[in-house]
mmCIF file of C-alpha atoms and ligand atoms in Angstrom:
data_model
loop_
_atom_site.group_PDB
_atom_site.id
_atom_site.type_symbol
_atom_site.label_atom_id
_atom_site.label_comp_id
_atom_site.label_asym_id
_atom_site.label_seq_id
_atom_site.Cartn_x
_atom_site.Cartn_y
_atom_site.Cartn_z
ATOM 1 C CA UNK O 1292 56.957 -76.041 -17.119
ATOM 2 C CA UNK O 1293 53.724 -77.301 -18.011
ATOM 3 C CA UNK O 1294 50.408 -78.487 -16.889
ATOM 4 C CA UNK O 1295 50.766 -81.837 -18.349
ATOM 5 C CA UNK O 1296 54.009 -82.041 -16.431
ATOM 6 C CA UNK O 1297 52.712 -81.611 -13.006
ATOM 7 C CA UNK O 1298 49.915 -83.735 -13.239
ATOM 8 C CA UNK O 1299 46.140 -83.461 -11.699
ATOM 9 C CA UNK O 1300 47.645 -84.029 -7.928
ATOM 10 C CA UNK O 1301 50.699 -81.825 -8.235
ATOM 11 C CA UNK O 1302 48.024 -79.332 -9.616
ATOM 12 C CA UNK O 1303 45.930 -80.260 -6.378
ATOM 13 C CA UNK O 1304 48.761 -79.801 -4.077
ATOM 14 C CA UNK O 1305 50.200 -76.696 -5.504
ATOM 15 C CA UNK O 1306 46.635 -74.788 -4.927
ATOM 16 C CA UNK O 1307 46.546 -76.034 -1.440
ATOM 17 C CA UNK O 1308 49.863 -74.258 -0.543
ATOM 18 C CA UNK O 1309 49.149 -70.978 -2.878
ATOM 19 C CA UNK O 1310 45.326 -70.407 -2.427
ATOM 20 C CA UNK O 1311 44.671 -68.266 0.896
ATOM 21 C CA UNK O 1312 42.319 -70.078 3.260
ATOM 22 C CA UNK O 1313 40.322 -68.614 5.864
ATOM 23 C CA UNK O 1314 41.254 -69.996 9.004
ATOM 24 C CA UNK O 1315 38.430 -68.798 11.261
ATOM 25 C CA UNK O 1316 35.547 -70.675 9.330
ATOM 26 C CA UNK O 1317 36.905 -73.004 7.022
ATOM 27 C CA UNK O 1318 37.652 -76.363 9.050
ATOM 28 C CA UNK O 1319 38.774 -78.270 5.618
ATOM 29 C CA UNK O 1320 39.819 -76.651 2.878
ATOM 30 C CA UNK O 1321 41.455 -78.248 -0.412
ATOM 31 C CA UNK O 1322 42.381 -81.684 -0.436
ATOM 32 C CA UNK O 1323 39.819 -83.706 0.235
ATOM 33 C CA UNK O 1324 36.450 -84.740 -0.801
ATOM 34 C CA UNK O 1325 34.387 -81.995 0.248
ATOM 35 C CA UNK O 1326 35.168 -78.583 1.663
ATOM 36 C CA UNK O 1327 34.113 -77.817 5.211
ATOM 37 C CA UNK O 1328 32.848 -75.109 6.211
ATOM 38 C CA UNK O 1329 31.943 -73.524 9.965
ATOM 39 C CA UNK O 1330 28.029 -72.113 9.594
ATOM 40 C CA UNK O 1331 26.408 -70.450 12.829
ATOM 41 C CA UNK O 1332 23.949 -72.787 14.546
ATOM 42 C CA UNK O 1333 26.300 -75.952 14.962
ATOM 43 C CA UNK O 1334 26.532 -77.327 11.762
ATOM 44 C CA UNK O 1335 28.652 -77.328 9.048
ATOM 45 C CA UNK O 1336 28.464 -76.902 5.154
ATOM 46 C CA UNK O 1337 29.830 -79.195 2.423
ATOM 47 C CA UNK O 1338 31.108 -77.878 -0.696
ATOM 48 C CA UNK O 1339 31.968 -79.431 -4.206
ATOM 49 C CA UNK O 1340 32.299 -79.434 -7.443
ATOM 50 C CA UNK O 1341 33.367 -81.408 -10.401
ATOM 51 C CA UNK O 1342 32.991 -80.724 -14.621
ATOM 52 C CA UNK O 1343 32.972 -83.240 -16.624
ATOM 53 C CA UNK O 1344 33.948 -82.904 -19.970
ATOM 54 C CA UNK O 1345 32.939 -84.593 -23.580
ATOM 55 C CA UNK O 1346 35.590 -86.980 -25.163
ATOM 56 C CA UNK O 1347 37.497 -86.750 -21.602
ATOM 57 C CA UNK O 1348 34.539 -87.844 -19.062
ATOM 58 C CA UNK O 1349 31.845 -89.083 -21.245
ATOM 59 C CA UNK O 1350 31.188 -90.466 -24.886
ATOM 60 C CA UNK O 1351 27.864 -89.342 -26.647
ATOM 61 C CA UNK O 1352 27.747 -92.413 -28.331
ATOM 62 C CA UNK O 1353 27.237 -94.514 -25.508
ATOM 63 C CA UNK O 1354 25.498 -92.439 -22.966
ATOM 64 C CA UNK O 1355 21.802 -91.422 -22.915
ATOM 65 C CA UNK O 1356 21.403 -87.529 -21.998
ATOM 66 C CA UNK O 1357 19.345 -88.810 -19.153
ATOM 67 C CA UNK O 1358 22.302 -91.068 -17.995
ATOM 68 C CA UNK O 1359 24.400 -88.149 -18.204
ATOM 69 C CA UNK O 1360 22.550 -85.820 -16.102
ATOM 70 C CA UNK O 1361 22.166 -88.425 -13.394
ATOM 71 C CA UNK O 1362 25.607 -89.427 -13.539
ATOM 72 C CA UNK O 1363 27.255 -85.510 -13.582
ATOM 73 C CA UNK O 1364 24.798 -85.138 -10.016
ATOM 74 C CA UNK O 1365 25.538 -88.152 -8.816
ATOM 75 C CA UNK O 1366 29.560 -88.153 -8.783
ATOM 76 C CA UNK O 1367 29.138 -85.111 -7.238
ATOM 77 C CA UNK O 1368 26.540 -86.343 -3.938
ATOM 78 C CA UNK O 1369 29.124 -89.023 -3.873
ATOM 79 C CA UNK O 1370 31.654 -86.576 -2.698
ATOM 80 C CA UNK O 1371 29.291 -85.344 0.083
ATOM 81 C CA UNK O 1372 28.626 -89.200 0.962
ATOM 82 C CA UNK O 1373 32.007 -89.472 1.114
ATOM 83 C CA UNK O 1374 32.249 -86.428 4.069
ATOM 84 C CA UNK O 1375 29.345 -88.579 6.006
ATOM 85 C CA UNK O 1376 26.535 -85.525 5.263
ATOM 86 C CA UNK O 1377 23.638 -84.587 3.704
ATOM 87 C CA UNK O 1378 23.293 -83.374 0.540
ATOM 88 C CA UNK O 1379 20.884 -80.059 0.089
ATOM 89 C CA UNK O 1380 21.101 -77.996 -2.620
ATOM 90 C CA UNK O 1381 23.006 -77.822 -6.051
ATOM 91 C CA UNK O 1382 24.099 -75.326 -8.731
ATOM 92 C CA UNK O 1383 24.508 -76.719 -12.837
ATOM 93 C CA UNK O 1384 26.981 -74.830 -15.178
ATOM 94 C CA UNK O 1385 27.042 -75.978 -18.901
ATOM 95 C CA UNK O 1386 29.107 -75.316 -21.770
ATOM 96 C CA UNK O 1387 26.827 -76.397 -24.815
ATOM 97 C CA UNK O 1388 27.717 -76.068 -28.811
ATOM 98 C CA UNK O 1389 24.920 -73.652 -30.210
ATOM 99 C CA UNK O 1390 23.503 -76.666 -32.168
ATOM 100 C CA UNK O 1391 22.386 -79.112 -29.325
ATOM 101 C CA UNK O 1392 19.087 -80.098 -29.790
ATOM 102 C CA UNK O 1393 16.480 -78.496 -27.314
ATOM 103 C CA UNK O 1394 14.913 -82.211 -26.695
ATOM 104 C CA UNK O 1395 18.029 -83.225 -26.144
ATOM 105 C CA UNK O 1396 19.308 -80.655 -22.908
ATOM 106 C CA UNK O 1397 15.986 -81.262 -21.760
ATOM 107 C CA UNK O 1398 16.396 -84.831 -21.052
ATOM 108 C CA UNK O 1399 19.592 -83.796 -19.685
ATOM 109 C CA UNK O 1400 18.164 -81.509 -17.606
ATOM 110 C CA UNK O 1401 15.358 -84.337 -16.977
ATOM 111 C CA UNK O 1402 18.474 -86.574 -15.157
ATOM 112 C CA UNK O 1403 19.929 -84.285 -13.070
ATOM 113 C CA UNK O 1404 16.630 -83.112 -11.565
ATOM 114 C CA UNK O 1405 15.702 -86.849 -11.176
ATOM 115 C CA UNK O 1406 18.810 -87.805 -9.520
ATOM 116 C CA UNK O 1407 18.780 -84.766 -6.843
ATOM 117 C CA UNK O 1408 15.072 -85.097 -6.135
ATOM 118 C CA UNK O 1409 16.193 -88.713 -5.359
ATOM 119 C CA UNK O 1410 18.585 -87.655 -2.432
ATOM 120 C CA UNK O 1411 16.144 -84.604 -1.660
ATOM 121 C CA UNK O 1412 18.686 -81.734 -3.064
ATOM 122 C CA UNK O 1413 17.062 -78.731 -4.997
ATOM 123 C CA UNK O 1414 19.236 -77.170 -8.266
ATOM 124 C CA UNK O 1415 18.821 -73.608 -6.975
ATOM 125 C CA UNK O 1416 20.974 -72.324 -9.831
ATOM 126 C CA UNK O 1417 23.965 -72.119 -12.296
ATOM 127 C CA UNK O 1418 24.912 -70.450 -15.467
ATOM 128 C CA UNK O 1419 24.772 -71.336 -19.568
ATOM 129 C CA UNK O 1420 27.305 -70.242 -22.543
ATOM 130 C CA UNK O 1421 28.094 -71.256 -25.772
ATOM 131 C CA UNK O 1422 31.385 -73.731 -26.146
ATOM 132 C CA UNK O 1423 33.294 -73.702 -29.212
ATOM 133 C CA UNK O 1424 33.595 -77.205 -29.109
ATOM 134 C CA UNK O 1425 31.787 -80.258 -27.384
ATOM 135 C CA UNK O 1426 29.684 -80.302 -23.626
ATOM 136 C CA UNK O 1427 31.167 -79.128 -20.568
ATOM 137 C CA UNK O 1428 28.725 -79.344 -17.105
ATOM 138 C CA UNK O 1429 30.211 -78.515 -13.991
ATOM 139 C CA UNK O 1430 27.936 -79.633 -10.828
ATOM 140 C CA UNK O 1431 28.363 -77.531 -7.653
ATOM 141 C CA UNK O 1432 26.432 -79.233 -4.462
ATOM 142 C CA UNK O 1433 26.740 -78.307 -0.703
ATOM 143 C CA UNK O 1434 25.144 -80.291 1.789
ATOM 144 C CA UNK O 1435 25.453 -80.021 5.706
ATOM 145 C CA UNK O 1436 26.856 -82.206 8.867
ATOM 146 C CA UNK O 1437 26.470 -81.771 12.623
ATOM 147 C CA UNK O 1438 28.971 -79.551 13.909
ATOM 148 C CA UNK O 1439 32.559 -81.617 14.182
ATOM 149 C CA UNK O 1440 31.377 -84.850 12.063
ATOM 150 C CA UNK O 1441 32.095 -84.593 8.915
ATOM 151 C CA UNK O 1442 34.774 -87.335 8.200
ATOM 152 C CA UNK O 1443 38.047 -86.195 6.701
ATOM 153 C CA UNK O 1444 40.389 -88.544 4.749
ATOM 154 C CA UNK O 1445 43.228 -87.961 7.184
ATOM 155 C CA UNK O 1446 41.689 -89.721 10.651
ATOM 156 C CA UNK O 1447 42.688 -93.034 9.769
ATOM 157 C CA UNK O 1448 44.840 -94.539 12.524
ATOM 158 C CA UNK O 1449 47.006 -98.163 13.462
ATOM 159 C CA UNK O 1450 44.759 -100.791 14.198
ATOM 160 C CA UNK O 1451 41.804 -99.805 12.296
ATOM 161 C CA UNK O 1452 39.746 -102.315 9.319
ATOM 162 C CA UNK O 1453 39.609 -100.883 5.868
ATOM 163 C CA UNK O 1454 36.147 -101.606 4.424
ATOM 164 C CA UNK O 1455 34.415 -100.804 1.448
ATOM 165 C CA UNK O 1456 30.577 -100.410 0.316
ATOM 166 C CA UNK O 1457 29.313 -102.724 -1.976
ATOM 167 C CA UNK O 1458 31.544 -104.357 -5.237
ATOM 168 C CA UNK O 1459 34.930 -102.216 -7.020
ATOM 169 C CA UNK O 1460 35.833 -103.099 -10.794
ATOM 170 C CA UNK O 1461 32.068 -103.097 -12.148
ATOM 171 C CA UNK O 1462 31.994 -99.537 -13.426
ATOM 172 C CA UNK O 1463 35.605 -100.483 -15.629
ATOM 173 C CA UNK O 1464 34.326 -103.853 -16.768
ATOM 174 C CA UNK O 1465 30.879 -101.513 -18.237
ATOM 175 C CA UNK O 1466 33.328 -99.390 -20.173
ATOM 176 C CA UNK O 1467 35.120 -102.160 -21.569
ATOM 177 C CA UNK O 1468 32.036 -103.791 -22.314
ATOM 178 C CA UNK O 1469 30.934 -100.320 -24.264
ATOM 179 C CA UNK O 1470 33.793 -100.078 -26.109
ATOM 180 C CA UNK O 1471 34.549 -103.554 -26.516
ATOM 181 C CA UNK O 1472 31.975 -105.550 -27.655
ATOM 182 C CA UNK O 1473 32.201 -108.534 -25.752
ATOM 183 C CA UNK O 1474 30.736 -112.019 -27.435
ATOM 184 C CA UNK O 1475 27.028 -112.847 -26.025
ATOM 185 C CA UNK O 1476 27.237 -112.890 -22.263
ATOM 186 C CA UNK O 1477 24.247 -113.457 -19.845
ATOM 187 C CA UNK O 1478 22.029 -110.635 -20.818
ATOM 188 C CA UNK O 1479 21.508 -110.017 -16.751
ATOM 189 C CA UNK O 1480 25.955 -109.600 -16.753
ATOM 190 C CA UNK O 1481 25.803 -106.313 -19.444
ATOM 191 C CA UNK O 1482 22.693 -104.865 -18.201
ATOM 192 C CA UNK O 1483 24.728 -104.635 -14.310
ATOM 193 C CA UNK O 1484 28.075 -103.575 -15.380
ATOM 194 C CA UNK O 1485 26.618 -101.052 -17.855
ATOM 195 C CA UNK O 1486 24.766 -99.353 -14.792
ATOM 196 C CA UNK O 1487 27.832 -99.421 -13.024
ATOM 197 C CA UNK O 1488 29.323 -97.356 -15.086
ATOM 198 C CA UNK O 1489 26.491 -94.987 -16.688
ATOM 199 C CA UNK O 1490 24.272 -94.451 -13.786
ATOM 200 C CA UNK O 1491 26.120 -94.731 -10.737
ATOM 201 C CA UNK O 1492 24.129 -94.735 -7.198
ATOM 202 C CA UNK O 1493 26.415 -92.212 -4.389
ATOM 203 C CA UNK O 1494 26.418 -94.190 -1.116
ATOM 204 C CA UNK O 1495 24.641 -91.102 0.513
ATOM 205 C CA UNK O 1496 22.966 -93.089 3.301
ATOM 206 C CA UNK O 1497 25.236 -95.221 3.625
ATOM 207 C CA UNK O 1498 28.196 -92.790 4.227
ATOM 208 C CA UNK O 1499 26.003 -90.688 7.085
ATOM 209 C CA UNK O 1500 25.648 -94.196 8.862
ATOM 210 C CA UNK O 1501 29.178 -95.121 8.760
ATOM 211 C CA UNK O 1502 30.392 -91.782 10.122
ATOM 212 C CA UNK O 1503 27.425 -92.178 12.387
ATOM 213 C CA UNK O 1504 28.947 -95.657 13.714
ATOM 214 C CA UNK O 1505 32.885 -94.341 13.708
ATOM 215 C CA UNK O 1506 34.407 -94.232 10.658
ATOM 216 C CA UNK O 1507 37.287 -92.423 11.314
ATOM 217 C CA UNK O 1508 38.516 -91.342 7.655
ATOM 218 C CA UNK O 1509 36.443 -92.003 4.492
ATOM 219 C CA UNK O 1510 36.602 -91.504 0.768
ATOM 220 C CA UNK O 1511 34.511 -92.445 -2.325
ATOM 221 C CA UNK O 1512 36.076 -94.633 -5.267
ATOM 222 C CA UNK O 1513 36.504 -92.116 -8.091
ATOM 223 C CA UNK O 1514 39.691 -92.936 -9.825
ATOM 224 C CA UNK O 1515 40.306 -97.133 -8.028
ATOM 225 C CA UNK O 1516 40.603 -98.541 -4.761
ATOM 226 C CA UNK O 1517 44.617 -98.231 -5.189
ATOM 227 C CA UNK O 1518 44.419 -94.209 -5.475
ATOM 228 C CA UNK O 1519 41.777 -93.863 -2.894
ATOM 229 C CA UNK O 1520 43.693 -95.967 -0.512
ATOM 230 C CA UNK O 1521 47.177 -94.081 -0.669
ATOM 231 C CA UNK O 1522 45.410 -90.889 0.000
ATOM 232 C CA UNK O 1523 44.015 -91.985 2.924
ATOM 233 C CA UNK O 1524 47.116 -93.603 4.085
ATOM 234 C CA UNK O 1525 49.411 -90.002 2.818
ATOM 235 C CA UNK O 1526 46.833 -87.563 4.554
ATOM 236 C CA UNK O 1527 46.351 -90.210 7.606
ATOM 237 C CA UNK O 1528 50.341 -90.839 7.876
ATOM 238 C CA UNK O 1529 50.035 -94.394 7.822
ATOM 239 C CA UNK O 1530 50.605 -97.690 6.124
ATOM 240 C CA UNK O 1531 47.267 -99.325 4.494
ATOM 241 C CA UNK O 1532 47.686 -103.225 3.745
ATOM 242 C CA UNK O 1533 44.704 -104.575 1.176
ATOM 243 C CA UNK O 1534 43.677 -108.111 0.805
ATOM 244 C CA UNK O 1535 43.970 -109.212 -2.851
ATOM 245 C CA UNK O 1536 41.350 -111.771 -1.722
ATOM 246 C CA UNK O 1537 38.650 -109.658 0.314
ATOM 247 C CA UNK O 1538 38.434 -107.473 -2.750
ATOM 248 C CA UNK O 1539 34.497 -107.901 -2.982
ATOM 249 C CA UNK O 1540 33.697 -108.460 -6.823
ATOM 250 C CA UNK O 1541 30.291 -108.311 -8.464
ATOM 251 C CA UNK O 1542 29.931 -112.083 -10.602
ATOM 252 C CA UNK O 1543 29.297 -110.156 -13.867
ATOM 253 C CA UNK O 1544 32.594 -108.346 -13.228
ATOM 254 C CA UNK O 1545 34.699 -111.560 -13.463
ATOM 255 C CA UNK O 1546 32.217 -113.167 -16.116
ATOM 256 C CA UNK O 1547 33.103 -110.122 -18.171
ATOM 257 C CA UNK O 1548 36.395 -110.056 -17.350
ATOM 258 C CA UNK O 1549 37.041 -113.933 -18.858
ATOM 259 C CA UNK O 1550 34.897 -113.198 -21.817
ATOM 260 C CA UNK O 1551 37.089 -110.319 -23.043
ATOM 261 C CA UNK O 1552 40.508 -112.216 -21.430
ATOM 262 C CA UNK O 1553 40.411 -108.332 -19.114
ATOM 263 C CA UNK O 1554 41.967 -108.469 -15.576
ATOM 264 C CA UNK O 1555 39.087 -108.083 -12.795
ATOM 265 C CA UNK O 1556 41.558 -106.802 -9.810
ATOM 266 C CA UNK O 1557 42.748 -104.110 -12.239
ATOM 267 C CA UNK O 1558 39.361 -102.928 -12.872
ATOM 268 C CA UNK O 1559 38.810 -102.570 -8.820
ATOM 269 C CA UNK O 1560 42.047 -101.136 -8.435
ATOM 270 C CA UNK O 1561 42.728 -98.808 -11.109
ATOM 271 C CA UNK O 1562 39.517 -98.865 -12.846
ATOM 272 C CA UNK O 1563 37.155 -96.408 -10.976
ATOM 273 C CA UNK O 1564 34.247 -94.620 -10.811
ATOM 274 C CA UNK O 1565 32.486 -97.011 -8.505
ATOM 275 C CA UNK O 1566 31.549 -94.514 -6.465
ATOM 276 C CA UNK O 1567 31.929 -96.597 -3.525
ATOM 277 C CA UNK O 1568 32.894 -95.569 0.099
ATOM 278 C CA UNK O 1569 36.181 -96.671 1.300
ATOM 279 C CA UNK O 1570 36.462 -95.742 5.087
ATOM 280 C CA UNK O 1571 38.652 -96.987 8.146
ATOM 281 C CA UNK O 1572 37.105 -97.588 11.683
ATOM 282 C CA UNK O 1573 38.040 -99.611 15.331
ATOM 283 C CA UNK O 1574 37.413 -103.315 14.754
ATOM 284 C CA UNK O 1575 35.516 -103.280 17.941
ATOM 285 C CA UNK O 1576 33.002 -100.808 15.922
ATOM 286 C CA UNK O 1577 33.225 -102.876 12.752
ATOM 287 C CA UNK O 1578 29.759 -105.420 13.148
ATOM 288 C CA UNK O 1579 27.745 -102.228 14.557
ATOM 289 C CA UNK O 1580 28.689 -99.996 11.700
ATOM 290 C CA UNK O 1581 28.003 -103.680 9.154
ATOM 291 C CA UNK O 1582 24.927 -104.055 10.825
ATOM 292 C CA UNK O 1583 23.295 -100.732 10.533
ATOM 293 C CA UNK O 1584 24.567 -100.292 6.945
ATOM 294 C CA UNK O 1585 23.043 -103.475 5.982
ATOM 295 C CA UNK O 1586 19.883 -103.299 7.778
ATOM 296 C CA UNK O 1587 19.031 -99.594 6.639
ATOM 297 C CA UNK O 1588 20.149 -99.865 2.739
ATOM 298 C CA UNK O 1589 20.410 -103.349 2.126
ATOM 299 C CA UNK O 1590 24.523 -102.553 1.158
ATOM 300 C CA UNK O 1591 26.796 -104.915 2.376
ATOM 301 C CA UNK O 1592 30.055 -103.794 3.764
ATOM 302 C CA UNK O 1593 33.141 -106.012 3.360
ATOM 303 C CA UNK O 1594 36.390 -105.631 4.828
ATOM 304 C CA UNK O 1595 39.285 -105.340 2.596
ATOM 305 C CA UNK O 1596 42.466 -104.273 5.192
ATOM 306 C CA UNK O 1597 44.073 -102.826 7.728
ATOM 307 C CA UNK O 1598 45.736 -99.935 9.176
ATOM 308 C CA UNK O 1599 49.562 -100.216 10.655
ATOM 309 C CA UNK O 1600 51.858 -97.306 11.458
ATOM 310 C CA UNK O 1601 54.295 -96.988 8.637
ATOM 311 C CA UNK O 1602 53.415 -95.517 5.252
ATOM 312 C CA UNK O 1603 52.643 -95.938 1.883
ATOM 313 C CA UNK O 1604 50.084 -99.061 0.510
ATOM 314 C CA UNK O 1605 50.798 -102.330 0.173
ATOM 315 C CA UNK O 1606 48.707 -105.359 -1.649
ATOM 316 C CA UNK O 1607 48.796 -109.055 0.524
ATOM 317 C CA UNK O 1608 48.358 -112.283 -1.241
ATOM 318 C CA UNK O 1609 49.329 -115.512 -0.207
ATOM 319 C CA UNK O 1610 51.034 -113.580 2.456
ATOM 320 C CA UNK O 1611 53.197 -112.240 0.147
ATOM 321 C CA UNK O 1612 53.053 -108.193 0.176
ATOM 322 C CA UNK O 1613 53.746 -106.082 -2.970
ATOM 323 C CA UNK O 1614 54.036 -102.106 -2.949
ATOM 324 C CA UNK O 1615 50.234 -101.076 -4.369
ATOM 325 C CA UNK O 1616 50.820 -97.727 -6.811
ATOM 326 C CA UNK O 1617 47.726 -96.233 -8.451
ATOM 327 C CA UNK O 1618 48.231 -96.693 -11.923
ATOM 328 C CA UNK O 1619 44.418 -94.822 -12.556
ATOM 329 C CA UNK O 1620 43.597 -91.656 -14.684
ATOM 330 C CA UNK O 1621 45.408 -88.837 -14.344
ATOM 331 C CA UNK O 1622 44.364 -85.817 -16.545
ATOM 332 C CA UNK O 1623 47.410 -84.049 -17.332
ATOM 333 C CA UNK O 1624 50.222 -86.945 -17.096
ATOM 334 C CA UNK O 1625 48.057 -88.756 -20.033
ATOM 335 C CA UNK O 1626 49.959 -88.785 -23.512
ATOM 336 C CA UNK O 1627 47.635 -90.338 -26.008
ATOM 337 C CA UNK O 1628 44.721 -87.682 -25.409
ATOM 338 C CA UNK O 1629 41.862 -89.167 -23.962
ATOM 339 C CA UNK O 1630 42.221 -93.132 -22.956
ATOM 340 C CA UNK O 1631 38.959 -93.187 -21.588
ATOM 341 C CA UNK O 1632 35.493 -91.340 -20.864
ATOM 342 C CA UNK O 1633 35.578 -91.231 -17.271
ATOM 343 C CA UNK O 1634 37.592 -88.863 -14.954
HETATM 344 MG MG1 LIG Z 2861 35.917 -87.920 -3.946
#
């Protein structure tokens, strides 16, 4: 058996059964967004990584080393927004061919300092070597939550909303506008999705807010809203039901989507790298949680579900429901090489 047959998740699932975990200080360990971990004086660390690798994660040709360096620190304080904490320090490994320009890593370097300084985390570290062949940068960060609140993806429970930060399908609709070449749009509609997908912002602030005002499980949108949803509803043992029609949409997602005759809803659902929060809380806690979000980041917070008992995901229209599968990225069960430049 190989790799490729097992898949990224099987891969995921067969380290969390194998790998020994210690159970007197770690209360999370593989599996979800962030690792946490117990830490004397009533908080808790957050732990995570993610390497992202050229021709699989990223395409030289259409990404600025700048762009890069914020985006490779970035999807990884996304994972800590996605755990409701703080971000606080970070480590940078790279994997460079012996012929990358010096300017060049600079600039690199320039992003990822630019993006932590942003969220107020410190690179205290990391490691260089030569690669045979293309970039590799792996991003550690840990950041920190009072004692008991970080927010796991398995708390979601019957009854609760599903909402999500801000718009899905704008980071796909940039990649299919980079390797696409739409006809002449709106200049305002390129310059947004593009952003979307080559500098994405992590919901930092608003994630601590939300588990501030009850989310009770919480994920970002790495790989769609369809795969983020079933893992909430596996880990949570529930049934999630989405809205087809709540599913909040940035205009220059569906302009972009006519011009190049590409389907919008499977941009939000499959597409990802939003970097979005999805999260679950009480309805009664709903317009608090809204209001605070809104008020403190400008981010609007729309509600695209609910929670039953039951299992598995389901996709409402009309009030018709249909079974809703992630169809997204996976990095072994792929059999063209890479399809795309994102993870
Ligand atoms: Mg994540």
């Amino acid at each position: 058996m190989q790799v490729k047959d097992v898949g990224e998740f099987g891969l995921i699932r067969r380290w969390e059964r194998e790998l020994a975990q210690d159970p007197e200080q770690v209360a999370q360990g593989i599996g979800d967004d962030a690792a946490v971990l117990d830490f004397p004086g009533g908080r808790q660390i957050l732990a995570t990584t993610d390497t992202l690798v050229e021709s699989v994660h990223f395409d030289l040709a259409f990404t600025s080393p700048r762009q890069l360096g914020k985006k490779c620190m970035a999807v990884n304080l996304s994972d800590i927004a996605a755990m409701g904490g703080r971000a606080r320090y970070a480590l940078i490994a790279l994997g460079l061919p012996g012929s990358t320009e010096l300017a060049w890593l600079e600039d690199l370097y320039r992003g990822l300092q630019e993006e932590a300084s942003r969220w107020s985390t410190w690179i205290v570290g990391g490691d260089t070597v030569r690669s045979p062949s293309g970039l590799v940068i792996t991003v550690t960060v840990l950041g920190q939550v009072p004692q008991g609140r970080a927010v796991p993806r398995s708390g979601a429970r019957p009854g609760d909303l599903v909402v999500v930060t801000g718009d899905l399908g704008g980071s796909a609709a940039g990649l299919a506008s980079l390797t696409r070449s739409p006809s002449p749009v709106e200049p305002g509609v390129l310059e947004y999705v593009r952003r979307r997908q080559l500098e994405p912002i992590p919901r930092l602030a608003e994630g601590e807010i939300m588990a501030h005002h009850g989310a009770s499980a919480m994920i970002d949108v790495s790989d769609g809203l369809a795969s983020e949803v079933n893992h909430l509803a596996r880990l949570s043992r529930v049934r999630v039901v989405v809205e087809e029609e709540s599913i909040p949409m940035a205009p220059a997602t569906r302009t972009l989507a006519r011009v190049l005759e590409a389907d919008a809803l499977a941009w939000a659902l499959n597409g990802g790298e939003d970097y979005e929060l999805v999260s679950t809380v009480a309805p009664e806690q709903f317009a608090a949680m809204a209001r605070a979000v809104r008020e403190r980041t400008g981010t609007c917070l729309t509600v695209v579900g609910r929670v039953e008992a039951g299992a598995g995901c389901y996709l409402m229209k009309e009030g018709k429901r249909r079974r809703l599968e992630p169809t997204s990225y996976d990095h072994f069960l792929t059999t063209s090489g890479p399809s795309r430049t994102s993870p």
